[in-house]
Amino acid sequence: KIWLNMARQRRDIVLNGQADLQKKQLSLNLGVKRFNPNLMVGKVDWPVVSGNVNIAADSSQIKLNSSVNLTDQGFGSFDGNILLTMQHEFDKDSTKIELKTNRLSYNYEPLDVEITIQGNSDSLHTQRFSINNEIGVDAYFKRNDSLQYYVQVAAEKIDITDYLRYFMKSYQLRDFSGTSDFQLTVSNQDTTRVTGTIAAKNLSYSNIAPLEFLCKFNGDFNQVDFEKFQLQQPQKEPLQLQAHLKFSPLQYQISGDFQQLKIQDYWKEGNMKGAFNGRFNLQKTTDNDCLSVQLSSIDFQVGSTKLDSLYLDVVQQDSLLVINNLLAKNKKEIDFRAAGSVGYNFLRSTIYPDSSKLVLEYKGDLLRFLSKQIKLISYGKSKADFRFVFSTNEDGILLEDGFLKLEDGNMRIQNQIEQLEHVQIDLLFNENEMQIKKWQLFMGSGWLYISNQIAAERNFEIANINLGQLLLKTSPEGVLVHIPDYMPNNSVANVVVKGRNSAEFIVKGPFYDIQLQGDIYFSNGRAIYPPNSENLLKMFTQVTDIKWPSRKPQPKAKEADEAKELPFELDLMMHFTDNVRYVTYPLDLKVNPESYLHLLYEDGKFQVPEAHFISEQGSV
């Protein structure tokens, strides 16, 4: 007899056994206790292994029984129990292998695998091979002069999210839906072939409308050609694609031509519609990844903006976006063009330093265009043009040079009675900094002037572009303004804007922590307080509604319980000069000149450190 007893120093692997040479018997037991394979092969987040493997053999047969527990150490690892039994009877030349999983998971999602294989010393064939009782595998292996094999994997009407969950996080799955049938065959019985068919129905991602997908392919371990590769809206003509795939190293090409492709058929709940002609080509070679797109349309619409012509010719290389030509135009408000290159990959959302330049140019009615995009602007008309030159550096996108000019502007802001007239804007851009040469508009009775200054800190920034701090002032006549909720409907007040210790009211950034400081002088207007209250009776009713307890406690409004801190600091001195009235029925009081209110907003709280009101005229 021979006895065997071996163990690693950590005793996480122990091997015991004995052999009886006379009786031709062998017994081995491998015990594994919290064995960490990552300590041997480097950090790859393999699971920790525990369990036993028993082997028993004699002159008639050999048996193997094992129970292995896997304990997850990192994202994507297996976790659970795997049971494996193997038996080969020598006299019958019969082999049987069974594998079952118990509470096995991958990426924290249940994974059920069951395998039964039968055969002999020359061949093996699967009797049962299922994954989650949905995916079936039929496999055959035979040993002649060389190994021959046949493997087919197939499934019908499986929910794609049931399997995407093994590779994605749960919140990412919300955007996916669809079912799939597929069949994949790998065989070397005559020549090595890889063939398959994949079909999907109601396939959708995010706002993409449900599609039908079909592809058929065949090839070998070196390359695969797609005989059919198509996307289709139900009851509509399919979009036919061409595809080719190579391995070692991985290379592929997918291309397609389309005519009168309606984007609204493929994009649900969107605000785009129109028919496109064009082609695309996605290619990966050993040297480069490249996507090229050419498309055109004569009836494209985004929201309420219609384009008479749209043309795009763009190439995305590894680290360079090349726009050969981009034209978007309509007769009334848009003539937009772009050409050049910039160090950017929009597929990866990655910026690369590059000296190449991309030029954007526009001529048209910018205020009219913005009035269709921004709810705040109810009407707009202007003459505008801009030209921007972009490149990239280590800090990101660089606006090297540019200008924006707007003349003869007229616009109306929601809730404002007076129209903004004679709007003129002249902006210069250089090395990611903006300079306001002129920005002025006329509102009712006077002018509002806007300028800027670049300071050492507290500047506004948009996409690396330093807008500086904004400086506001009005002409001595002031502008006519309506303040919703604080003024009666269809009424205005004359407002003069000044600085506290300078000529300009200052607005400092950044956008998430705005700081406003200055003085405002009101005249010739009427005020309501509290806001949204037409009379004192309404205010009294609101107070009594709060004070009188009800029979059943009423839930408090969420807004009342959770005071939201506003993203700014305010230091505003409001001066009330000539002909300002406080009108909350039944009061109608005229406020004396030189009345004022000092309003602060700091640390999430409004404060009034000082105020002075006098009224000697009015009625009740």
XYZ file of C-alpha atoms in Angstrom:
620
model
C 0.000 0.000 0.000
C 0.981 3.559 -0.637
C -0.218 6.471 1.505
C -0.199 10.092 0.424
C -0.538 13.187 2.608
C 0.304 16.599 1.162
C -0.673 20.167 2.081
C 0.206 23.739 1.275
C 1.799 25.687 4.097
C -1.418 27.691 4.483
C -3.323 24.366 4.646
C -5.895 25.808 2.252
C -5.216 22.799 -0.016
C -4.830 19.319 1.481
C -4.432 16.090 -0.539
C -4.844 12.676 1.126
C -4.928 9.266 -0.519
C -3.927 5.664 -0.565
C -3.348 2.992 -3.192
C -3.554 -0.813 -2.817
C -1.476 -2.267 -5.611
C -2.566 -5.854 -4.983
C -6.291 -5.078 -5.046
C -5.837 -2.450 -7.743
C -7.676 0.193 -5.712
C -7.077 3.923 -5.451
C -8.653 6.519 -3.169
C -7.880 10.251 -3.257
C -9.425 13.179 -1.410
C -8.633 16.806 -2.234
C -9.821 19.280 0.386
C -9.863 22.985 -0.354
C -10.612 25.565 2.348
C -10.900 29.237 1.368
C -8.259 28.891 -1.316
C -7.648 32.259 -2.978
C -6.358 31.739 -6.544
C -5.673 35.448 -6.894
C -2.641 35.058 -4.604
C -1.061 32.770 -7.206
C -2.028 34.430 -10.484
C -2.326 38.081 -9.500
C -5.345 40.238 -8.811
C -8.100 39.124 -11.177
C -10.999 38.974 -8.678
C -11.517 35.248 -8.975
C -13.774 33.756 -6.301
C -12.453 32.037 -3.187
C -12.789 28.241 -3.470
C -13.815 25.748 -0.795
C -14.931 22.132 -1.112
C -13.935 18.530 -1.644
C -13.042 16.320 -4.594
C -13.129 12.546 -4.042
C -11.759 10.007 -6.518
C -12.239 6.257 -6.115
C -10.986 3.682 -8.632
C -10.612 -0.069 -8.954
C -10.218 -2.527 -11.792
C -13.849 -2.098 -12.928
C -14.497 1.649 -12.742
C -13.380 5.097 -11.684
C -15.638 7.601 -9.912
C -15.294 11.287 -9.123
C -17.556 13.234 -6.777
C -17.000 16.884 -6.005
C -18.780 19.711 -4.257
C -17.178 23.113 -4.687
C -18.296 26.391 -3.132
C -17.346 29.657 -4.791
C -17.401 32.876 -2.747
C -17.548 36.162 -4.608
C -14.674 38.606 -4.081
C -15.436 41.187 -6.721
C -17.812 42.399 -9.398
C -18.618 39.766 -12.008
C -17.402 36.759 -9.996
C -19.258 33.520 -9.509
C -20.855 32.778 -6.174
C -22.523 29.506 -5.173
C -22.144 25.744 -5.224
C -21.249 23.390 -8.110
C -21.830 19.635 -7.864
C -19.961 17.363 -10.288
C -20.041 13.564 -10.640
C -18.130 11.484 -13.200
C -18.101 7.726 -13.702
C -16.429 5.437 -16.245
C -16.984 1.671 -16.290
C -14.082 -0.121 -17.967
C -15.821 -3.369 -18.889
C -18.799 -1.615 -20.531
C -16.694 1.261 -21.884
C -19.398 3.586 -20.555
C -18.965 7.180 -19.335
C -21.440 9.445 -17.560
C -20.881 13.028 -16.391
C -23.382 15.148 -14.428
C -23.067 18.765 -13.311
C -25.592 20.788 -11.329
C -25.472 24.201 -9.732
C -26.965 25.143 -6.384
C -27.670 28.811 -5.619
C -25.084 29.845 -8.162
C -25.005 33.499 -9.186
C -23.031 35.674 -11.538
C -22.977 39.449 -11.135
C -25.302 38.809 -8.166
C -27.972 37.320 -10.466
C -29.152 33.657 -10.236
C -27.586 31.310 -12.785
C -28.886 27.749 -13.119
C -26.853 25.228 -15.139
C -27.621 21.512 -15.537
C -25.525 19.130 -17.673
C -25.755 15.395 -18.352
C -23.219 13.786 -20.715
C -22.944 10.126 -21.757
C -20.503 8.275 -23.970
C -17.475 6.033 -24.021
C -13.726 6.342 -24.249
C -13.974 7.516 -27.874
C -16.981 9.818 -27.871
C -19.205 11.963 -25.649
C -22.697 13.337 -26.309
C -24.848 15.680 -24.236
C -28.132 14.208 -23.019
C -29.083 17.446 -21.304
C -27.372 20.815 -21.205
C -29.531 23.745 -20.139
C -28.927 27.257 -18.869
C -31.758 28.678 -16.760
C -34.040 26.058 -18.375
C -34.165 28.314 -21.462
C -30.939 27.945 -23.422
C -30.189 24.449 -24.675
C -26.843 23.041 -25.793
C -26.433 19.948 -27.983
C -22.813 18.807 -28.188
C -20.955 15.784 -29.616
C -17.253 14.983 -29.367
C -15.516 12.033 -31.070
C -11.905 10.961 -31.071
C -10.549 9.419 -34.271
C -7.184 10.382 -35.697
C -8.082 13.851 -34.415
C -10.829 15.292 -32.260
C -14.133 15.883 -34.046
C -16.867 17.988 -32.495
C -20.310 19.438 -33.062
C -21.826 22.062 -30.715
C -25.175 23.782 -31.154
C -26.591 26.424 -28.781
C -30.243 27.414 -29.242
C -33.088 29.240 -27.515
C -36.541 30.593 -28.316
C -38.345 33.695 -27.090
C -35.944 34.539 -24.295
C -36.149 37.931 -22.623
C -32.869 39.687 -23.443
C -32.847 41.499 -20.094
C -32.659 38.115 -18.329
C -29.139 37.719 -19.755
C -27.984 41.316 -20.048
C -28.297 41.450 -16.261
C -25.181 39.256 -15.994
C -23.080 41.996 -17.583
C -24.862 45.223 -16.617
C -26.125 46.946 -13.497
C -29.820 46.736 -12.713
C -30.532 50.431 -13.283
C -29.028 50.175 -16.781
C -31.487 47.444 -17.757
C -34.490 49.749 -17.501
C -33.807 51.101 -20.978
C -33.682 47.658 -22.650
C -36.513 45.397 -23.779
C -37.118 42.649 -26.331
C -37.145 38.907 -26.956
C -34.777 36.797 -29.021
C -34.489 33.460 -30.821
C -31.055 32.202 -31.794
C -29.144 29.183 -32.989
C -25.356 28.940 -33.105
C -23.507 25.916 -34.510
C -19.782 25.152 -34.408
C -18.548 21.999 -36.151
C -15.420 20.504 -37.716
C -16.979 17.324 -39.109
C -16.089 18.212 -42.702
C -14.392 21.569 -42.400
C -14.437 23.902 -39.434
C -17.581 26.003 -39.731
C -19.333 28.547 -37.556
C -22.946 29.229 -38.559
C -25.853 30.897 -36.847
C -29.084 32.841 -36.900
C -30.161 35.524 -34.437
C -33.636 37.048 -34.518
C -35.110 39.577 -32.109
C -38.555 41.139 -31.754
C -39.696 44.259 -29.925
C -36.038 45.119 -29.465
C -35.761 48.560 -27.906
C -33.280 50.735 -26.056
C -34.240 53.983 -24.327
C -36.163 56.132 -26.830
C -35.533 53.843 -29.809
C -38.836 52.499 -31.117
C -39.299 48.683 -30.979
C -37.470 46.970 -33.845
C -37.148 43.556 -35.399
C -33.585 42.343 -35.928
C -32.334 39.453 -38.043
C -28.853 38.249 -38.901
C -27.542 35.066 -40.500
C -23.840 34.298 -40.646
C -21.320 31.607 -41.461
C -17.566 31.311 -41.392
C -14.792 29.734 -39.375
C -12.519 30.614 -36.478
C -10.685 33.138 -38.650
C -13.568 35.136 -40.098
C -17.363 35.335 -40.288
C -19.485 36.725 -43.123
C -23.044 37.914 -42.538
C -25.424 36.750 -45.261
C -28.218 38.839 -43.762
C -28.014 41.713 -41.301
C -31.123 43.860 -41.068
C -33.187 46.122 -38.833
C -36.873 46.541 -39.467
C -39.858 48.395 -38.162
C -42.914 46.098 -38.116
C -44.799 46.300 -41.425
C -42.079 48.516 -42.977
C -39.197 47.984 -45.383
C -36.076 46.629 -43.617
C -32.800 48.501 -43.359
C -30.268 46.161 -44.979
C -26.688 46.197 -43.675
C -23.492 44.471 -44.744
C -21.138 43.043 -42.136
C -17.832 41.160 -42.013
C -15.901 39.967 -38.959
C -12.315 38.733 -38.512
C -10.553 37.320 -35.456
C -6.960 37.326 -34.152
C -6.693 40.272 -34.130
C -10.300 41.450 -34.000
C -11.389 43.356 -37.119
C -14.849 44.147 -38.444
C -16.802 46.230 -40.924
C -20.506 47.163 -40.858
C -21.979 49.365 -43.577
C -25.327 50.301 -45.014
C -27.151 52.558 -47.460
C -30.560 54.034 -46.765
C -33.154 55.922 -48.790
C -36.020 57.935 -47.329
C -35.304 56.575 -43.862
C -37.802 58.239 -41.512
C -36.176 58.978 -38.183
C -39.542 59.179 -36.406
C -40.066 55.491 -37.196
C -36.990 54.617 -35.147
C -37.111 57.259 -32.417
C -40.129 57.248 -30.110
C -41.182 60.119 -27.855
C -38.720 62.338 -29.671
C -39.163 65.775 -31.180
C -37.437 64.928 -34.460
C -38.908 63.908 -37.779
C -37.798 63.785 -41.377
C -36.604 61.442 -44.120
C -32.893 60.811 -44.725
C -30.809 59.545 -47.602
C -27.242 58.446 -47.015
C -24.831 55.753 -45.948
C -22.544 54.825 -43.075
C -19.498 52.633 -42.584
C -18.138 51.396 -39.244
C -14.750 49.741 -39.520
C -12.105 48.406 -37.153
C -8.722 47.404 -38.524
C -5.420 46.553 -36.893
C -4.373 50.199 -37.247
C -7.510 52.268 -36.772
C -11.164 52.468 -35.762
C -13.282 54.577 -38.091
C -16.929 55.589 -38.471
C -17.998 57.574 -41.519
C -21.490 58.974 -42.071
C -22.972 60.854 -45.016
C -26.610 61.876 -44.878
C -28.940 64.496 -46.302
C -32.525 65.614 -45.796
C -34.794 68.311 -47.214
C -37.564 68.110 -44.612
C -35.881 67.598 -41.240
C -37.568 69.073 -38.179
C -36.438 69.369 -34.546
C -39.220 70.578 -32.299
C -40.706 73.606 -34.005
C -37.577 74.292 -36.089
C -37.774 73.106 -39.697
C -34.776 72.825 -42.005
C -35.065 73.206 -45.755
C -31.769 71.374 -46.165
C -29.497 69.322 -43.937
C -26.249 67.740 -45.106
C -23.643 65.930 -43.025
C -20.345 64.339 -44.048
C -18.384 63.305 -40.959
C -15.617 60.813 -40.143
C -14.826 59.675 -36.600
C -11.277 58.379 -36.308
C -9.610 57.088 -33.132
C -8.771 60.495 -31.700
C -9.952 62.920 -34.371
C -13.436 64.007 -35.407
C -13.345 65.177 -39.027
C -16.294 67.212 -40.292
C -15.855 67.444 -44.043
C -19.103 69.355 -44.376
C -22.063 70.194 -42.170
C -24.880 72.405 -43.451
C -28.190 73.163 -41.727
C -30.331 75.802 -43.379
C -33.779 77.289 -43.712
C -34.865 80.484 -45.407
C -35.931 82.501 -42.380
C -33.642 81.920 -39.416
C -30.781 79.429 -39.876
C -27.711 79.167 -42.063
C -25.306 77.051 -40.006
C -22.091 75.544 -41.362
C -19.193 73.593 -39.888
C -15.958 72.231 -41.326
C -12.596 71.092 -39.995
C -11.267 68.668 -37.408
C -11.062 68.511 -33.626
C -9.416 66.098 -31.191
C -12.563 64.422 -29.929
C -14.202 60.991 -30.044
C -17.957 61.308 -29.572
C -18.402 57.518 -29.317
C -16.192 57.507 -26.212
C -16.958 61.098 -25.117
C -13.192 61.619 -24.880
C -11.110 64.713 -25.695
C -7.587 64.408 -27.150
C -5.074 67.289 -27.386
C -4.700 68.221 -31.058
C -3.798 71.341 -33.023
C -6.468 70.679 -35.677
C -9.203 73.307 -35.924
C -12.968 73.126 -36.298
C -14.818 76.208 -37.582
C -18.505 76.851 -36.829
C -20.356 79.643 -38.662
C -23.915 80.953 -38.449
C -26.028 83.653 -40.067
C -29.708 84.173 -39.425
C -32.412 85.230 -37.020
C -30.988 83.965 -33.732
C -33.695 85.401 -31.461
C -36.444 83.884 -33.606
C -34.672 80.524 -33.386
C -34.248 80.794 -29.592
C -37.899 81.761 -29.120
C -38.824 78.330 -30.489
C -36.439 76.524 -28.154
C -36.741 78.441 -24.864
C -40.080 78.863 -23.106
C -38.931 82.080 -21.423
C -38.755 83.835 -24.819
C -42.232 84.143 -26.336
C -41.185 86.174 -29.400
C -37.919 87.099 -31.078
C -36.548 88.764 -34.188
C -32.970 89.762 -35.053
C -30.041 89.704 -37.450
C -27.137 87.682 -36.100
C -23.956 85.935 -37.118
C -21.141 84.167 -35.321
C -17.897 82.393 -36.107
C -16.075 80.144 -33.644
C -12.731 78.347 -34.078
C -12.223 75.340 -31.774
C -9.245 73.102 -31.033
C -8.223 70.933 -28.072
C -5.406 70.960 -25.530
C -4.533 69.256 -22.245
C -7.319 71.160 -20.466
C -10.034 70.115 -22.927
C -11.937 72.047 -25.602
C -10.325 75.375 -26.518
C -12.261 78.215 -28.141
C -9.285 79.829 -29.831
C -11.055 82.693 -31.535
C -14.544 83.855 -32.321
C -17.240 86.481 -32.319
C -21.001 86.802 -32.002
C -22.888 89.838 -33.291
C -26.605 90.542 -33.059
C -28.393 93.642 -34.370
C -31.946 94.960 -34.745
C -33.102 92.637 -32.005
C -36.621 92.611 -30.617
C -37.943 90.048 -28.155
C -40.637 89.474 -25.588
C -40.039 87.701 -22.298
C -42.819 85.728 -20.672
C -44.755 87.679 -18.009
C -43.237 90.967 -19.196
C -45.542 93.631 -20.603
C -42.827 95.704 -22.215
C -40.999 94.348 -25.235
C -37.190 94.313 -25.323
C -36.267 96.488 -28.296
C -33.127 97.594 -30.133
C -31.174 94.623 -28.773
C -27.503 94.840 -29.774
C -24.850 92.293 -28.821
C -21.169 92.249 -29.776
C -19.073 89.514 -28.135
C -15.438 88.548 -28.727
C -13.835 85.235 -27.739
C -10.138 84.502 -27.385
C -8.390 81.564 -25.716
C -11.543 80.498 -23.842
C -12.346 83.991 -22.559
C -15.335 86.129 -23.485
C -15.281 89.915 -23.788
C -18.526 91.881 -24.050
C -17.842 94.819 -26.359
C -21.505 95.832 -26.428
C -24.707 94.438 -24.981
C -27.642 96.771 -24.664
C -31.417 96.761 -25.008
C -34.295 99.216 -24.628
C -37.192 98.280 -22.324
C -40.122 100.642 -22.017
C -38.520 103.903 -20.967
C -34.764 103.400 -20.929
C -31.735 101.264 -21.648
C -30.212 98.267 -19.895
C -26.448 97.860 -20.380
C -24.532 94.624 -19.738
C -20.745 94.273 -19.625
C -18.312 91.858 -18.025
C -14.971 91.634 -16.274
C -12.579 88.702 -15.916
C -11.685 88.367 -12.236
C -9.260 86.138 -10.361
C -12.169 84.096 -8.992
C -15.974 83.779 -8.964
C -16.352 83.881 -12.750
C -19.100 82.183 -14.745
C -17.911 79.297 -16.923
C -19.563 77.194 -19.614
C -17.586 74.239 -21.020
C -14.185 75.749 -20.109
C -15.183 79.160 -21.516
C -14.670 81.935 -18.964
C -17.604 84.357 -19.188
C -16.293 86.501 -16.347
C -18.525 88.433 -13.962
C -21.550 90.319 -15.295
C -22.040 94.041 -14.700
C -25.506 95.569 -15.133
C -26.765 99.133 -15.126
C -29.626 101.134 -16.582
C -29.815 104.572 -18.075
C -31.067 107.266 -15.645
C -34.605 106.875 -17.031
C -34.710 103.232 -15.884
C -36.584 100.350 -17.500
C -40.204 99.255 -17.128
C -40.489 95.872 -15.419
C -43.340 93.637 -14.271
C -42.577 91.382 -11.289
C -45.025 88.448 -11.365
C -46.893 87.747 -8.106
C -45.526 90.906 -6.463
C -47.354 93.320 -8.776
C -50.971 93.485 -9.946
C -51.587 91.926 -13.344
C -50.780 94.109 -16.367
C -48.842 96.650 -14.295
C -45.221 97.784 -14.421
C -42.781 99.751 -12.302
C -39.891 101.919 -13.303
C -36.630 100.310 -12.199
C -33.166 101.865 -12.079
C -30.295 99.408 -11.524
C -27.027 100.586 -9.946
C -24.056 99.209 -8.092
C -23.550 99.418 -4.337
C -20.159 101.051 -4.390
C -19.785 101.439 -8.139
C -21.824 102.293 -11.203
C -22.800 98.682 -12.008
C -24.850 96.008 -10.293
C -22.486 93.001 -10.097
C -23.393 89.346 -10.652
C -20.618 86.904 -9.733
C -20.339 83.203 -10.491
C -20.048 80.324 -10.623
C -23.489 79.126 -11.700
C -23.900 76.859 -8.670
C -23.092 79.681 -6.219
C -24.193 82.996 -7.746
C -23.538 86.202 -5.822
C -25.601 89.340 -6.552
C -24.862 92.760 -5.085
C -26.303 96.138 -5.947
C -29.086 98.680 -5.514
C -32.462 98.890 -7.244
C -34.618 102.025 -7.285
C -38.384 101.582 -7.783
C -40.793 104.306 -8.892
C -44.230 104.643 -10.503
C -45.459 101.209 -9.550
C -47.727 99.207 -7.284
C -46.732 96.286 -5.056
C -48.595 93.288 -3.586
C -47.490 91.496 -0.440
C -47.692 88.642 0.352
C -47.062 87.460 -3.204
C -49.879 85.766 -5.091
C -52.344 87.473 -2.722
C -54.912 89.852 -4.248
C -56.283 91.087 -0.926
C -55.979 90.952 2.840
C -59.049 88.718 3.088
C -57.190 85.989 1.169
C -54.166 86.436 3.426
C -56.403 86.248 6.526
C -58.063 83.095 5.219
C -54.667 81.513 4.616
C -53.592 82.348 8.146
C -56.765 80.951 9.710
C -56.456 77.795 7.617
C -53.096 77.218 9.227
C -53.999 78.210 12.750
C -57.311 76.325 13.223
C -56.626 72.613 13.900
C -58.591 70.128 11.834
C -60.195 66.942 13.141
C -57.712 64.859 11.159
C -54.085 65.958 10.919
C -53.314 67.000 7.360
C -49.951 66.061 5.830
C -47.618 68.985 5.330
C -46.564 69.910 1.858
C -43.166 68.541 1.015
C -41.945 71.980 0.044
C -42.871 73.315 3.468
C -40.956 70.595 5.268
C -37.900 70.725 3.063
C -36.718 74.251 2.527
C -34.564 74.163 -0.563
C -31.418 76.242 -0.466
C -31.136 78.494 -3.492
C -27.843 78.520 -5.442
C -26.978 82.180 -4.836
C -26.093 84.863 -2.305
C -28.058 88.104 -2.444
C -27.218 91.553 -1.099
C -29.893 93.838 -2.509
C -30.860 97.326 -1.415
C -34.322 98.241 -2.757
C -35.078 101.963 -2.743
C -38.670 103.183 -3.171
C -38.765 106.655 -4.709
C -41.604 108.503 -6.432
C -45.182 107.242 -6.773
C -44.836 103.711 -5.351
C -48.029 102.229 -3.892
C -48.756 99.218 -1.690
C -52.044 97.746 -2.930
C -53.442 94.721 -1.107
C -57.206 95.187 -0.851
C -58.628 96.931 1.123
C -55.346 98.864 1.550
C -54.029 101.326 -1.038
C -51.064 103.145 0.503
C -48.598 105.489 -1.138
C -45.058 104.890 0.095
C -43.028 108.007 0.820
C -39.812 108.580 -1.118
C -36.607 107.491 0.603
C -38.252 104.328 1.938
C -36.042 101.281 1.524
C -35.601 97.587 2.276
C -32.248 95.812 2.606
C -32.679 92.152 1.545
C -30.019 89.491 2.180
C -29.930 85.811 1.284
C -27.073 83.981 2.993
C -26.573 80.415 4.221
C -29.946 79.386 2.813
C -31.943 82.071 4.647
C -33.555 85.352 3.630
C -32.874 88.199 6.033
C -33.916 91.854 6.262
C -31.251 93.553 8.414
C -32.807 96.973 7.881
C -35.898 98.540 6.356
C -37.681 101.887 6.497
C -41.213 102.560 5.227
C -43.335 105.673 5.638
C -46.808 106.300 4.208
C -48.789 109.476 4.699
C -51.373 108.964 1.957
C -53.759 106.191 1.046
C -57.119 104.613 1.656
C -58.632 101.686 3.529
